[in-house]
Short mmCIF file of C-alpha atoms and ligand atoms in Angstrom, two decimals:
data_model
loop_
_atom_site.label_atom_id
_atom_site.label_comp_id
_atom_site.label_asym_id
_atom_site.label_seq_id
_atom_site.Cartn_x
_atom_site.Cartn_y
_atom_site.Cartn_z
CA MET A 29 -23.62 9.87 120.57
CA SER A 30 -21.40 12.88 121.19
CA ARG A 31 -18.40 12.73 118.90
CA LEU A 32 -18.91 16.43 118.13
CA ALA A 33 -19.93 17.66 121.58
CA GLY A 34 -18.86 21.27 122.07
CA LYS A 35 -18.30 21.89 118.34
CA VAL A 36 -19.92 24.83 116.56
CA ALA A 37 -20.22 24.14 112.83
CA ILE A 38 -21.15 26.16 109.78
CA VAL A 39 -22.30 23.97 106.87
CA THR A 40 -22.88 25.70 103.55
CA GLY A 41 -25.38 24.38 101.03
CA ALA A 42 -27.23 22.74 103.93
CA ALA A 43 -30.75 23.25 102.59
CA ALA A 44 -30.57 20.08 100.49
CA GLY A 45 -28.58 17.04 99.50
CA LEU A 46 -25.25 16.37 101.15
CA GLY A 47 -25.18 19.55 103.25
CA ALA A 48 -28.52 18.75 104.88
CA GLU A 49 -27.25 15.27 105.79
CA PHE A 50 -23.96 16.66 107.16
CA ALA A 51 -25.98 19.02 109.39
CA ARG A 52 -28.25 16.16 110.50
CA GLN A 53 -25.36 13.89 111.52
CA PHE A 54 -23.47 16.78 113.16
CA VAL A 55 -26.46 17.62 115.36
CA ALA A 56 -26.95 13.92 116.16
CA GLU A 57 -23.32 13.83 117.32
CA GLY A 58 -23.77 16.78 119.68
CA ALA A 59 -22.67 19.77 117.58
CA GLN A 60 -24.45 23.09 117.29
CA VAL A 61 -24.88 23.79 113.59
CA VAL A 62 -25.56 26.80 111.41
CA LEU A 63 -27.10 25.72 108.12
CA ALA A 64 -26.20 28.33 105.49
CA ASP A 65 -27.77 28.44 102.05
CA ILE A 66 -29.44 30.69 99.49
CA ALA A 67 -32.53 28.45 99.53
CA GLU A 68 -34.34 30.07 102.47
CA ALA A 69 -37.57 28.08 102.79
CA GLU A 70 -35.83 24.70 102.37
CA GLY A 71 -32.94 25.59 104.68
CA ALA A 72 -35.21 26.94 107.41
CA ALA A 73 -37.33 23.76 107.21
CA VAL A 74 -34.29 21.48 107.60
CA ALA A 75 -33.01 23.55 110.55
CA HIS A 76 -36.46 23.49 112.17
CA ASP A 77 -36.54 19.67 111.90
CA LEU A 78 -33.15 19.43 113.60
CA GLY A 79 -34.26 21.36 116.67
CA LYS A 80 -32.63 23.89 118.98
CA ASN A 81 -29.05 23.01 118.09
CA ALA A 82 -29.61 24.00 114.47
CA HIS A 83 -30.09 27.47 113.03
CA PHE A 84 -30.57 28.62 109.44
CA ILE A 85 -28.83 31.67 108.01
CA ARG A 86 -29.35 32.92 104.47
CA LEU A 87 -25.89 33.09 102.91
CA ASP A 88 -24.77 33.52 99.34
CA ILE A 89 -21.23 32.18 99.67
CA THR A 90 -19.97 34.43 96.87
CA ASP A 91 -20.57 37.57 98.99
CA PRO A 92 -17.85 38.49 101.53
CA ALA A 93 -20.19 40.79 103.50
CA GLN A 94 -22.71 37.97 103.95
CA TRP A 95 -19.91 35.70 105.19
CA ARG A 96 -18.98 38.28 107.84
CA THR A 97 -22.60 38.49 109.00
CA THR A 98 -22.89 34.70 109.07
CA VAL A 99 -19.82 34.30 111.29
CA GLU A 100 -21.05 37.08 113.61
CA GLU A 101 -24.51 35.54 113.85
CA THR A 102 -22.99 32.13 114.54
CA ARG A 103 -20.87 33.57 117.36
CA ALA A 104 -23.90 35.28 118.86
CA MET A 105 -26.09 32.18 118.61
CA PHE A 106 -23.73 29.34 119.54
CA GLY A 107 -20.18 30.74 120.00
CA PRO A 108 -17.20 30.92 117.63
CA PRO A 109 -17.23 28.39 114.78
CA THR A 110 -14.79 25.50 115.23
CA VAL A 111 -15.92 23.55 112.14
CA LEU A 112 -16.54 24.87 108.63
CA VAL A 113 -17.84 22.66 105.85
CA ASN A 114 -17.54 24.38 102.47
CA ASN A 115 -20.11 22.20 100.76
CA ALA A 116 -22.31 24.49 98.61
CA GLY A 117 -21.64 24.04 94.93
CA ILE A 118 -23.18 24.19 91.49
CA VAL A 119 -22.74 22.21 88.29
CA GLU A 120 -23.49 23.41 84.76
CA PHE A 121 -23.04 21.27 81.68
CA GLY A 122 -21.63 22.65 78.44
CA SER A 123 -19.06 21.75 75.81
CA PHE A 124 -16.15 23.99 74.88
CA LEU A 125 -18.09 24.98 71.76
CA ASP A 126 -21.35 25.98 73.43
CA ALA A 127 -20.60 26.89 77.07
CA SER A 128 -20.66 30.58 77.98
CA VAL A 129 -17.92 32.44 79.78
CA ASP A 130 -20.60 33.46 82.30
CA SER A 131 -21.15 29.81 83.17
CA MET A 132 -17.42 29.30 83.67
CA ARG A 133 -17.17 32.41 85.88
CA ARG A 134 -20.31 31.53 87.88
CA THR A 135 -19.01 28.03 88.59
CA LEU A 136 -15.60 29.23 89.75
CA ASP A 137 -17.24 32.02 91.76
CA VAL A 138 -19.42 29.62 93.76
CA ASN A 139 -17.29 26.48 93.94
CA VAL A 140 -13.86 28.05 94.45
CA ILE A 141 -14.16 31.68 95.55
CA GLY A 142 -17.12 30.84 97.80
CA ALA A 143 -15.00 28.31 99.69
CA TRP A 144 -12.00 30.66 99.77
CA LEU A 145 -14.16 33.42 101.27
CA GLY A 146 -15.50 31.00 103.86
CA ILE A 147 -12.00 30.16 105.03
CA GLN A 148 -11.08 33.84 105.17
CA ALA A 149 -14.20 34.63 107.19
CA VAL A 150 -13.88 31.93 109.86
CA VAL A 151 -10.13 31.91 110.50
CA PRO A 152 -9.99 34.79 113.04
CA SER A 153 -12.70 33.36 115.33
CA MET A 154 -11.53 29.76 114.81
CA THR A 155 -8.03 30.84 115.82
CA ALA A 156 -9.35 32.66 118.89
CA ALA A 157 -11.30 29.52 119.81
CA GLY A 158 -8.04 27.52 119.81
CA GLY A 159 -8.34 25.95 116.36
CA GLY A 160 -10.73 23.84 114.36
CA SER A 161 -11.44 21.77 111.29
CA ILE A 162 -12.28 23.02 107.79
CA VAL A 163 -13.51 20.54 105.21
CA ASN A 164 -13.93 21.52 101.57
CA VAL A 165 -16.14 19.40 99.33
CA SER A 166 -14.41 18.56 96.06
CA SER A 167 -15.48 15.59 93.91
CA ASP A 168 -14.20 12.61 91.96
CA ALA A 169 -14.22 15.33 89.27
CA GLY A 170 -11.37 16.88 91.24
CA MET A 171 -9.17 13.91 90.27
CA LYS A 172 -10.09 13.35 86.61
CA GLY A 173 -11.70 15.05 83.64
CA TYR A 174 -15.25 14.77 82.33
CA PRO A 175 -16.50 15.88 78.92
CA ARG A 176 -18.98 18.82 78.95
CA LEU A 177 -17.95 19.65 82.52
CA SER A 178 -14.80 21.71 82.08
CA ALA A 179 -15.99 24.45 84.45
CA TYR A 180 -17.04 22.05 87.21
CA VAL A 181 -13.94 19.87 86.83
CA SER A 182 -11.65 22.93 86.94
CA SER A 183 -13.40 24.16 90.07
CA LYS A 184 -13.14 20.84 91.88
CA TRP A 185 -9.41 20.48 91.11
CA ALA A 186 -9.00 24.02 92.45
CA VAL A 187 -10.76 23.08 95.68
CA ARG A 188 -8.05 20.47 96.31
CA GLY A 189 -5.31 23.05 95.75
CA LEU A 190 -7.09 25.51 98.02
CA THR A 191 -7.29 22.80 100.67
CA ARG A 192 -3.57 22.05 100.64
CA SER A 193 -2.55 25.70 100.65
CA ALA A 194 -4.89 26.45 103.56
CA ALA A 195 -3.65 23.42 105.51
CA LEU A 196 -0.06 24.65 105.21
CA GLU A 197 -0.89 28.23 106.11
CA LEU A 198 -3.31 27.56 108.98
CA GLY A 199 -1.74 24.57 110.71
CA HIS A 200 0.15 26.72 113.21
CA ARG A 201 -3.21 28.18 114.28
CA GLY A 202 -4.47 24.70 115.16
CA ILE A 203 -6.70 24.60 112.10
CA ARG A 204 -6.77 21.41 110.01
CA VAL A 205 -8.01 21.60 106.41
CA ASN A 206 -9.06 18.59 104.35
CA ALA A 207 -11.02 17.80 101.20
CA VAL A 208 -13.79 15.24 100.75
CA LEU A 209 -14.27 13.80 97.26
CA PRO A 210 -17.73 12.25 96.87
CA GLY A 211 -18.51 10.08 93.87
CA LEU A 212 -22.03 9.94 92.44
CA ILE A 213 -24.36 10.54 95.40
CA ASP A 214 -28.15 10.44 95.61
CA THR A 215 -28.94 14.17 95.94
CA PRO A 216 -30.75 16.64 93.67
CA MET A 217 -27.40 17.43 92.00
CA GLY A 218 -26.32 13.79 91.70
CA ARG A 219 -29.66 12.64 90.25
CA GLY A 220 -29.76 15.64 87.92
CA SER A 221 -26.32 14.87 86.50
CA LEU A 222 -27.51 11.41 85.43
CA HIS A 223 -29.80 12.93 82.76
CA GLY A 224 -32.21 10.02 83.25
CA LEU A 225 -29.58 7.26 82.97
CA ASP A 226 -29.58 4.35 85.41
CA PRO A 227 -26.83 4.86 88.02
CA SER A 228 -25.84 1.19 87.97
CA ASP A 229 -25.23 1.48 84.20
CA VAL A 230 -23.23 4.69 84.60
CA LEU A 231 -21.17 3.10 87.38
CA ALA A 232 -20.90 -0.39 85.85
CA ASP A 233 -17.08 -0.26 85.93
CA SER A 234 -16.93 0.84 89.58
CA PRO A 235 -16.11 -1.67 92.34
CA THR A 236 -19.36 -0.48 94.02
CA PRO A 237 -21.70 -0.13 91.03
CA ARG A 238 -24.49 1.84 92.68
CA ILE A 239 -25.24 5.44 93.58
CA GLY A 240 -23.92 6.48 97.03
CA ARG A 241 -26.12 7.59 99.89
CA PRO A 242 -25.60 11.00 101.54
CA GLU A 243 -25.21 9.22 104.92
CA GLU A 244 -22.16 7.41 103.57
CA VAL A 245 -20.39 10.71 102.88
CA ALA A 246 -21.65 12.29 106.12
CA ALA A 247 -20.02 9.53 108.18
CA LEU A 248 -16.64 10.58 106.75
CA MET A 249 -17.50 14.23 107.35
CA VAL A 250 -18.22 13.56 111.04
CA PHE A 251 -14.79 11.94 111.37
CA LEU A 252 -13.00 14.87 109.73
CA ALA A 253 -14.93 17.43 111.80
CA SER A 254 -14.16 15.58 115.05
CA ASP A 255 -11.00 15.39 117.13
CA GLU A 256 -10.68 11.74 116.02
CA SER A 257 -8.99 13.12 112.89
CA GLY A 258 -6.59 15.31 114.89
CA TYR A 259 -3.55 14.14 112.89
CA CYS A 260 -5.25 14.48 109.46
CA SER A 261 -4.68 17.66 107.45
CA GLY A 262 -3.99 18.73 103.89
CA ALA A 263 -5.41 15.52 102.43
CA ASP A 264 -8.05 14.20 100.05
CA TYR A 265 -10.63 11.72 101.37
CA GLN A 266 -12.63 9.84 98.76
CA ALA A 267 -16.17 8.57 99.38
CA ASP A 268 -16.80 7.28 95.88
CA GLY A 269 -17.33 3.53 96.12
CA GLY A 270 -13.85 3.06 94.66
CA MET A 271 -14.64 4.56 91.25
CA LEU A 272 -11.33 6.41 91.12
CA ALA A 273 -9.35 3.19 91.63
CA GLY A 274 -9.76 2.21 87.97
CA ASN A 275 -11.97 -0.04 85.87
CA ALA A 276 -13.35 -2.96 87.91
CA LEU A 277 -14.77 -4.72 84.82
CA ARG A 278 -11.23 -5.45 83.62
CA GLY A 279 -10.65 -7.46 86.82
CA GLU A 280 -13.53 -9.89 86.25
N1 NAD B 27 -24.20 14.67 94.47
C1 NAD B 27 -23.11 14.25 93.89
O1 NAD B 27 -23.13 13.27 93.14
C2 NAD B 27 -21.80 14.96 94.14
C3 NAD B 27 -20.62 14.33 93.71
C4 NAD B 27 -19.40 14.94 93.94
C5 NAD B 27 -19.36 16.17 94.58
N2 NAD B 27 -20.52 16.77 94.98
C6 NAD B 27 -20.39 18.07 95.63
O2 NAD B 27 -21.05 18.02 96.89
C7 NAD B 27 -21.55 19.32 97.22
C8 NAD B 27 -23.02 19.21 97.57
O3 NAD B 27 -23.67 18.67 96.43
P1 NAD B 27 -25.20 18.16 96.45
O4 NAD B 27 -25.23 16.99 95.57
O5 NAD B 27 -25.72 18.09 97.83
O6 NAD B 27 -25.86 19.41 95.67
P2 NAD B 27 -27.34 19.98 95.70
O7 NAD B 27 -27.51 20.75 94.43
O8 NAD B 27 -28.28 18.88 95.99
O9 NAD B 27 -27.28 21.01 96.93
C9 NAD B 27 -26.42 22.12 96.87
C10 NAD B 27 -26.90 23.20 97.82
O10 NAD B 27 -26.01 24.33 97.66
C11 NAD B 27 -26.80 25.50 97.66
N3 NAD B 27 -26.11 26.61 96.97
C12 NAD B 27 -25.85 26.73 95.64
N4 NAD B 27 -25.25 27.91 95.39
C13 NAD B 27 -25.08 28.54 96.60
C14 NAD B 27 -24.54 29.78 97.01
N5 NAD B 27 -24.04 30.65 96.12
N6 NAD B 27 -24.54 30.08 98.32
C15 NAD B 27 -25.06 29.23 99.23
N7 NAD B 27 -25.62 28.05 98.91
C16 NAD B 27 -25.63 27.71 97.61
C17 NAD B 27 -28.09 25.10 96.95
O11 NAD B 27 -29.14 26.01 97.24
C18 NAD B 27 -28.32 23.70 97.51
O12 NAD B 27 -29.10 23.72 98.68
C19 NAD B 27 -21.24 20.22 96.01
O13 NAD B 27 -20.07 20.95 96.24
C20 NAD B 27 -21.05 19.21 94.89
O14 NAD B 27 -20.23 19.71 93.86
C21 NAD B 27 -21.73 16.20 94.77
#
């Protein structure tokens, strides 16, 4: 398979969960991939498993200097990046009465400013390469509210706004920018957010009442990274089993 032949991708948060699966499918489709994460041992192990077309770089996405180094190292290793997946993210639970302002700031710093910095860092080389595809990972929480998740929800709505603004500003450079909105997916973050509850109970009112698999989101990511999506920009793409469509139990 070679739907991504010739592409050079940077995937953030690629040491685990969704990012690791994006990197895996990208390499399988012929891309050369930089896996960027703060988790060094895990990220290096995933890159090692993926072989010569994968390379791990330690990157804290909140640091502009580290972004510059990451883009430079990518260019030196594989060539200028033509795909950026802003996937790294964090979630912290807390009600309005007990959450700290530090938690709010940390969440926005990673989930929003981290993605914003990534776009800023790759645009010059992506432009010089003739264009590319940027995909920002939002969430079903970017389309609705959740109690005890005001920081995360705010950040994921912001990612959708960032996506549209970037699509408008960067289109003339040949750069497409889209957002992917996963629902509940079987990753360390997804499992952790269940707090021990059964996913089929939590998702009982969804048309697909089960937890999603990372591969099911990665298939959409491959499409958005590839030239197959050449006329797609500035849009939201849900991979959520239909949970945002409404309450399926009312249709029984
Ligand atoms: N799993 C779900 O159910 C779900 C649902 C909707 C959206 N998402 C979103 O998908 C993305 C990936 O989620 P996941 O479930 O794979 O999460 P995860 O926690 O399993 O993995 C996230 C990765 O991001 C890395 N990371 C965290 N902070 C970082 C930083 N400052 N710099 C670089 N790397 C950093 C972590 O080390 C980790 O490897 C996130 O943006 C998340 O909000 C996940």
